[in-house]
Amino acid sequence: MKIKYYKPYTPSVRHKTSINFFTLSKKSPEKSLFLKNNRAKGRNNQGKITIRHRGGGHKKLYRSISLKKTKFNLVGRILSIEYDPNRSSYISLVYYENHTLEYMLHVEDLKIGSYIYATKLDPTKTNISLPAFSIGNTMCLKYMPLGTKIHNLEFFPGKGGQLLRSAGCFGKILAKEKDYVAVRLPSQEIRLFHQNCLATIGKISNSLYYTVKLGKAGRKRWLGIRPTVRGSAMNPIDHPHGGGEGRCPIGKPSPLTPWGKKALGVKTRNKKK
């Protein structure tokens, strides 16, 4: 996977970069795994805007991803590596020995034709004749060696993967004590998880995703992100920073949100976490 650079034949491509997709499969996506996707565009069930600056963008079809593993002790083969417009990482199409298909998050260095499996049992004592701790395999944290890189980690056993799902993300198993396993997250936070929580071995693909430069405003609009207007450019009725003659200070002791709350230095994390 490489970053693609462009000659500055127009101003918009002077700083533009994109990811070269030569590692992806040429086949079309699996239609049986598509779901209808009516995007919320920043609105809640009452139609009120709850997230600003969302709307427009290219139409997307949602691919059903197996974040919660249900096919245990079945060997699967990677058929293709595909682009997914709904997430930053790539996805893999897996064909299982019970003749079913499903998408999973693609693991870095996992090739087409590789074999994977998921199990809740000790992988060294199963009847599957595959390497126990190879990338792409899913198992309980208690069976993984210390220092293993993992992704798609569950918060609670059986709930499905909720953590470490973005491009290039991985956690690292640091220690085991009684019923809990210490995992270091990308934020450098060390958190305890129950030993029966499932996770997949390896690092999420497309780690260069965050180095891409869009190059122009229109490319941002294709992604469904609308412009963000500075508060100081508004009228006083619209924002606490608005008004005044020309370019002037905000006239407040500290920056405020559009709703008058403090914008900097306020702790928002729940004390119970």
One Martini backbone bead per residue (centre of mass of N, CA, C, O) as a GRO file, in nm:
protein
  273
    1MET     BB    1   0.094   0.038   0.025
    2LYS     BB    2   0.045   0.363  -0.123
    3ILE     BB    3   0.112   0.689  -0.190
    4LYS     BB    4  -0.048   0.929  -0.396
    5TYR     BB    5   0.081   1.153  -0.631
    6TYR     BB    6   0.057   1.486  -0.785
    7LYS     BB    7   0.049   1.694  -1.032
    8PRO     BB    8   0.018   2.059  -1.057
    9TYR     BB    9  -0.230   2.119  -1.285
   10THR     BB   10  -0.387   2.213  -1.028
   11PRO     BB   11  -0.449   2.355  -0.727
   12SER     BB   12  -0.607   2.101  -0.598
   13VAL     BB   13  -0.342   1.890  -0.660
   14ARG     BB   14  -0.084   1.987  -0.518
   15HIS     BB   15  -0.169   1.841  -0.214
   16LYS     BB   16  -0.272   1.586  -0.316
   17THR     BB   17  -0.375   1.266  -0.175
   18SER     BB   18  -0.368   0.903  -0.215
   19ILE     BB   19  -0.465   0.574  -0.233
   20ASN     BB   20  -0.339   0.284  -0.351
   21PHE     BB   21  -0.551   0.009  -0.488
   22PHE     BB   22  -0.369  -0.248  -0.586
   23THR     BB   23  -0.444  -0.455  -0.338
   24LEU     BB   24  -0.716  -0.482  -0.451
   25SER     BB   25  -0.982  -0.618  -0.572
   26LYS     BB   26  -1.170  -0.641  -0.884
   27LYS     BB   27  -1.418  -0.727  -0.767
   28SER     BB   28  -1.732  -0.724  -0.685
   29PRO     BB   29  -1.943  -0.700  -0.454
   30GLU     BB   30  -2.144  -0.864  -0.221
   31LYS     BB   31  -2.489  -0.850  -0.244
   32SER     BB   32  -2.586  -1.034   0.004
   33LEU     BB   33  -2.428  -0.808   0.212
   34PHE     BB   34  -2.632  -0.595   0.169
   35LEU     BB   35  -2.763  -0.280   0.296
   36LYS     BB   36  -2.977  -0.055   0.375
   37ASN     BB   37  -2.888   0.315   0.371
   38ASN     BB   38  -3.016   0.562   0.578
   39ARG     BB   39  -2.902   0.858   0.627
   40ALA     BB   40  -2.911   1.101   0.884
   41LYS     BB   41  -2.754   1.382   0.857
   42GLY     BB   42  -2.754   1.469   1.179
   43ARG     BB   43  -3.020   1.330   1.267
   44ASN     BB   44  -3.286   1.243   1.442
   45ASN     BB   45  -3.605   1.106   1.502
   46GLN     BB   46  -3.713   1.428   1.481
   47GLY     BB   47  -3.514   1.597   1.272
   48LYS     BB   48  -3.287   1.697   1.444
   49ILE     BB   49  -2.995   1.857   1.492
   50THR     BB   50  -2.702   1.690   1.648
   51ILE     BB   51  -2.501   1.712   1.394
   52ARG     BB   52  -2.300   1.912   1.251
   53HIS     BB   53  -2.188   1.915   0.924
   54ARG     BB   54  -2.411   1.726   0.775
   55GLY     BB   55  -2.425   1.624   0.431
   56GLY     BB   56  -2.452   1.464   0.162
   57GLY     BB   57  -2.289   1.301  -0.068
   58HIS     BB   58  -2.228   0.991  -0.140
   59LYS     BB   59  -2.360   0.707  -0.210
   60LYS     BB   60  -2.425   0.421   0.012
   61LEU     BB   61  -2.347   0.085   0.088
   62TYR     BB   62  -2.400  -0.152   0.324
   63ARG     BB   63  -2.181  -0.364   0.490
   64SER     BB   64  -2.187  -0.668   0.641
   65ILE     BB   65  -2.026  -0.710   0.951
   66SER     BB   66  -1.840  -0.943   1.162
   67LEU     BB   67  -1.811  -0.832   1.480
   68LYS     BB   68  -1.989  -1.076   1.563
   69LYS     BB   69  -1.916  -1.388   1.640
   70THR     BB   70  -2.065  -1.715   1.505
   71LYS     BB   71  -1.825  -1.882   1.361
   72PHE     BB   72  -1.724  -2.168   1.509
   73ASN     BB   73  -1.491  -2.397   1.414
   74LEU     BB   74  -1.441  -2.254   1.127
   75VAL     BB   75  -1.306  -2.250   0.820
   76GLY     BB   76  -1.161  -1.973   0.644
   77ARG     BB   77  -1.144  -1.799   0.324
   78ILE     BB   78  -0.983  -1.561   0.142
   79LEU     BB   79  -1.117  -1.399  -0.145
   80SER     BB   80  -1.110  -1.078  -0.065
   81ILE     BB   81  -1.018  -0.727  -0.107
   82GLU     BB   82  -1.200  -0.437   0.010
   83TYR     BB   83  -1.380  -0.157  -0.022
   84ASP     BB   84  -1.513   0.081   0.234
   85PRO     BB   85  -1.715   0.369   0.274
   86ASN     BB   86  -1.787   0.323   0.606
   87ARG     BB   87  -1.465   0.300   0.641
   88SER     BB   88  -1.112   0.308   0.684
   89SER     BB   89  -1.100   0.021   0.630
   90TYR     BB   90  -1.077  -0.279   0.515
   91ILE     BB   91  -1.223  -0.574   0.358
   92SER     BB   92  -1.314  -0.921   0.394
   93LEU     BB   93  -1.387  -1.210   0.212
   94VAL     BB   94  -1.548  -1.500   0.355
   95TYR     BB   95  -1.515  -1.860   0.320
   96TYR     BB   96  -1.688  -2.125   0.446
   97GLU     BB   97  -1.731  -2.472   0.502
   98ASN     BB   98  -2.063  -2.404   0.513
   99HIS     BB   99  -2.121  -2.210   0.260
  100THR     BB  100  -2.044  -1.915   0.368
  101LEU     BB  101  -2.067  -1.557   0.386
  102GLU     BB  102  -1.833  -1.289   0.498
  103TYR     BB  103  -1.745  -0.999   0.658
  104MET     BB  104  -1.425  -0.852   0.747
  105LEU     BB  105  -1.173  -0.714   0.890
  106HIS     BB  106  -0.881  -0.621   0.766
  107VAL     BB  107  -0.563  -0.758   0.786
  108GLU     BB  108  -0.253  -0.705   0.805
  109ASP     BB  109  -0.092  -0.935   0.581
  110LEU     BB  110  -0.347  -1.055   0.461
  111LYS     BB  111  -0.414  -1.294   0.225
  112ILE     BB  112  -0.517  -1.433  -0.046
  113GLY     BB  113  -0.598  -1.767   0.074
  114SER     BB  114  -0.623  -1.748   0.356
  115TYR     BB  115  -0.659  -1.884   0.688
  116ILE     BB  116  -0.934  -1.891   0.924
  117TYR     BB  117  -1.052  -1.859   1.277
  118ALA     BB  118  -1.296  -1.931   1.541
  119THR     BB  119  -1.271  -1.944   1.911
  120LYS     BB  120  -1.345  -2.049   2.264
  121LEU     BB  121  -1.115  -2.227   2.273
  122ASP     BB  122  -0.830  -2.386   2.285
  123PRO     BB  123  -0.625  -2.362   2.005
  124THR     BB  124  -0.423  -2.610   2.091
  125LYS     BB  125  -0.704  -2.822   2.123
  126THR     BB  126  -0.795  -2.841   1.844
  127ASN     BB  127  -0.888  -2.983   1.517
  128ILE     BB  128  -0.733  -2.755   1.384
  129SER     BB  129  -0.484  -2.736   1.110
  130LEU     BB  130  -0.374  -2.450   1.240
  131PRO     BB  131  -0.236  -2.185   1.339
  132ALA     BB  132  -0.321  -2.042   1.636
  133PHE     BB  133  -0.150  -1.732   1.616
  134SER     BB  134  -0.259  -1.614   1.363
  135ILE     BB  135  -0.363  -1.391   1.161
  136GLY     BB  136  -0.731  -1.357   1.201
  137ASN     BB  137  -0.773  -1.486   1.462
  138THR     BB  138  -1.027  -1.586   1.700
  139MET     BB  139  -1.023  -1.520   2.063
  140CYS     BB  140  -0.952  -1.538   2.375
  141LEU     BB  141  -0.750  -1.361   2.586
  142LYS     BB  142  -0.640  -1.604   2.768
  143TYR     BB  143  -0.485  -1.748   2.505
  144MET     BB  144  -0.300  -1.515   2.467
  145PRO     BB  145  -0.010  -1.385   2.433
  146LEU     BB  146   0.212  -1.181   2.529
  147GLY     BB  147   0.222  -0.905   2.295
  148THR     BB  148  -0.030  -0.915   2.140
  149LYS     BB  149  -0.192  -0.815   1.857
  150ILE     BB  150  -0.511  -0.640   1.850
  151HIS     BB  151  -0.866  -0.653   1.748
  152ASN     BB  152  -1.189  -0.638   1.787
  153LEU     BB  153  -1.289  -0.564   2.084
  154GLU     BB  154  -1.448  -0.651   2.369
  155PHE     BB  155  -1.620  -0.542   2.650
  156PHE     BB  156  -1.817  -0.793   2.644
  157PRO     BB  157  -1.906  -1.101   2.653
  158GLY     BB  158  -2.084  -1.146   2.341
  159LYS     BB  159  -2.127  -0.843   2.209
  160GLY     BB  160  -1.893  -0.751   2.043
  161GLY     BB  161  -1.702  -0.552   1.864
  162GLN     BB  162  -1.582  -0.201   1.970
  163LEU     BB  163  -1.273  -0.207   1.949
  164LEU     BB  164  -1.032  -0.163   1.727
  165ARG     BB  165  -1.156  -0.064   1.400
  166SER     BB  166  -0.955   0.118   1.282
  167ALA     BB  167  -0.719   0.230   1.095
  168GLY     BB  168  -0.421   0.090   1.232
  169CYS     BB  169  -0.529  -0.057   1.474
  170PHE     BB  170  -0.410  -0.154   1.812
  171GLY     BB  171  -0.352  -0.383   2.065
  172LYS     BB  172  -0.187  -0.477   2.385
  173ILE     BB  173  -0.078  -0.740   2.567
  174LEU     BB  174   0.050  -0.722   2.909
  175ALA     BB  175  -0.155  -0.876   3.119
  176LYS     BB  176  -0.239  -1.127   3.380
  177GLU     BB  177  -0.529  -1.137   3.621
  178LYS     BB  178  -0.710  -1.373   3.674
  179ASP     BB  179  -1.004  -1.253   3.497
  180TYR     BB  180  -0.788  -1.043   3.373
  181VAL     BB  181  -0.686  -0.815   3.103
  182ALA     BB  182  -0.422  -0.617   2.990
  183VAL     BB  183  -0.476  -0.333   2.769
  184ARG     BB  184  -0.328  -0.144   2.520
  185LEU     BB  185  -0.420   0.143   2.380
  186PRO     BB  186  -0.376   0.397   2.150
  187SER     BB  187  -0.401   0.613   2.402
  188GLN     BB  188  -0.232   0.448   2.641
  189GLU     BB  189  -0.443   0.305   2.775
  190ILE     BB  190  -0.498   0.089   3.055
  191ARG     BB  191  -0.714  -0.195   3.032
  192LEU     BB  192  -0.963  -0.400   3.163
  193PHE     BB  193  -1.046  -0.738   3.064
  194HIS     BB  194  -1.210  -1.001   3.013
  195GLN     BB  195  -1.095  -1.321   2.935
  196ASN     BB  196  -1.367  -1.382   2.741
  197CYS     BB  197  -1.292  -1.187   2.543
  198LEU     BB  198  -1.295  -1.108   2.216
  199ALA     BB  199  -1.031  -1.131   1.959
  200THR     BB  200  -0.815  -1.020   1.700
  201ILE     BB  201  -0.540  -1.091   1.528
  202GLY     BB  202  -0.383  -0.793   1.472
  203LYS     BB  203  -0.376  -0.537   1.226
  204ILE     BB  204  -0.521  -0.294   1.082
  205SER     BB  205  -0.570  -0.174   0.791
  206ASN     BB  206  -0.478   0.117   0.640
  207SER     BB  207  -0.246   0.307   0.794
  208LEU     BB  208  -0.240   0.561   0.568
  209TYR     BB  209  -0.512   0.718   0.595
  210TYR     BB  210  -0.405   0.977   0.781
  211THR     BB  211  -0.209   1.098   0.532
  212VAL     BB  212  -0.433   1.214   0.376
  213LYS     BB  213  -0.496   1.468   0.129
  214LEU     BB  214  -0.759   1.627  -0.016
  215GLY     BB  215  -0.702   1.949  -0.145
  216LYS     BB  216  -1.027   2.002  -0.129
  217ALA     BB  217  -1.351   2.085  -0.055
  218GLY     BB  218  -1.510   1.886  -0.243
  219ARG     BB  219  -1.401   1.620  -0.113
  220LYS     BB  220  -1.552   1.667   0.154
  221ARG     BB  221  -1.841   1.661   0.030
  222TRP     BB  222  -1.831   1.364  -0.071
  223LEU     BB  223  -1.823   1.268   0.248
  224GLY     BB  224  -2.056   1.453   0.404
  225ILE     BB  225  -1.909   1.740   0.463
  226ARG     BB  226  -1.965   2.043   0.591
  227PRO     BB  227  -1.921   2.352   0.663
  228THR     BB  228  -1.723   2.556   0.895
  229VAL     BB  229  -1.813   2.822   1.096
  230ARG     BB  230  -1.706   3.085   1.249
  231GLY     BB  231  -1.810   3.265   1.521
  232SER     BB  232  -1.668   3.548   1.446
  233ALA     BB  233  -1.848   3.553   1.160
  234MET     BB  234  -2.095   3.616   1.319
  235ASN     BB  235  -2.367   3.693   1.483
  236PRO     BB  236  -2.482   3.741   1.805
  237ILE     BB  237  -2.734   3.546   1.762
  238ASP     BB  238  -2.547   3.284   1.672
  239HIS     BB  239  -2.292   3.375   1.861
  240PRO     BB  240  -2.081   3.464   2.122
  241HIS     BB  241  -1.847   3.568   1.904
  242GLY     BB  242  -2.016   3.766   1.773
  243GLY     BB  243  -1.958   4.055   1.625
  244GLY     BB  244  -1.854   4.360   1.568
  245GLU     BB  245  -1.575   4.538   1.439
  246GLY     BB  246  -1.467   4.342   1.249
  247ARG     BB  247  -1.169   4.226   1.369
  248CYS     BB  248  -1.233   4.082   1.682
  249PRO     BB  249  -1.262   3.991   1.973
  250ILE     BB  250  -1.478   3.792   2.168
  251GLY     BB  251  -1.531   3.917   2.468
  252LYS     BB  252  -1.412   3.679   2.650
  253PRO     BB  253  -1.247   3.489   2.881
  254SER     BB  254  -1.359   3.239   2.706
  255PRO     BB  255  -1.439   3.008   2.507
  256LEU     BB  256  -1.744   2.925   2.330
  257THR     BB  257  -2.014   2.783   2.253
  258PRO     BB  258  -2.311   2.821   2.083
  259TRP     BB  259  -2.450   2.763   2.395
  260GLY     BB  260  -2.241   2.900   2.626
  261LYS     BB  261  -2.024   2.702   2.676
  262LYS     BB  262  -1.737   2.581   2.758
  263ALA     BB  263  -1.463   2.489   2.532
  264LEU     BB  264  -1.223   2.496   2.748
  265GLY     BB  265  -1.114   2.280   3.017
  266VAL     BB  266  -1.352   2.080   3.027
  267LYS     BB  267  -1.463   1.809   3.188
  268THR     BB  268  -1.635   1.513   3.029
  269ARG     BB  269  -1.576   1.277   3.189
  270ASN     BB  270  -1.683   1.015   3.350
  271LYS     BB  271  -1.630   0.935   3.686
  272LYS     BB  272  -1.715   0.616   3.658
  273LYS     BB  273  -1.464   0.537   3.445
   0.00000   0.00000   0.00000
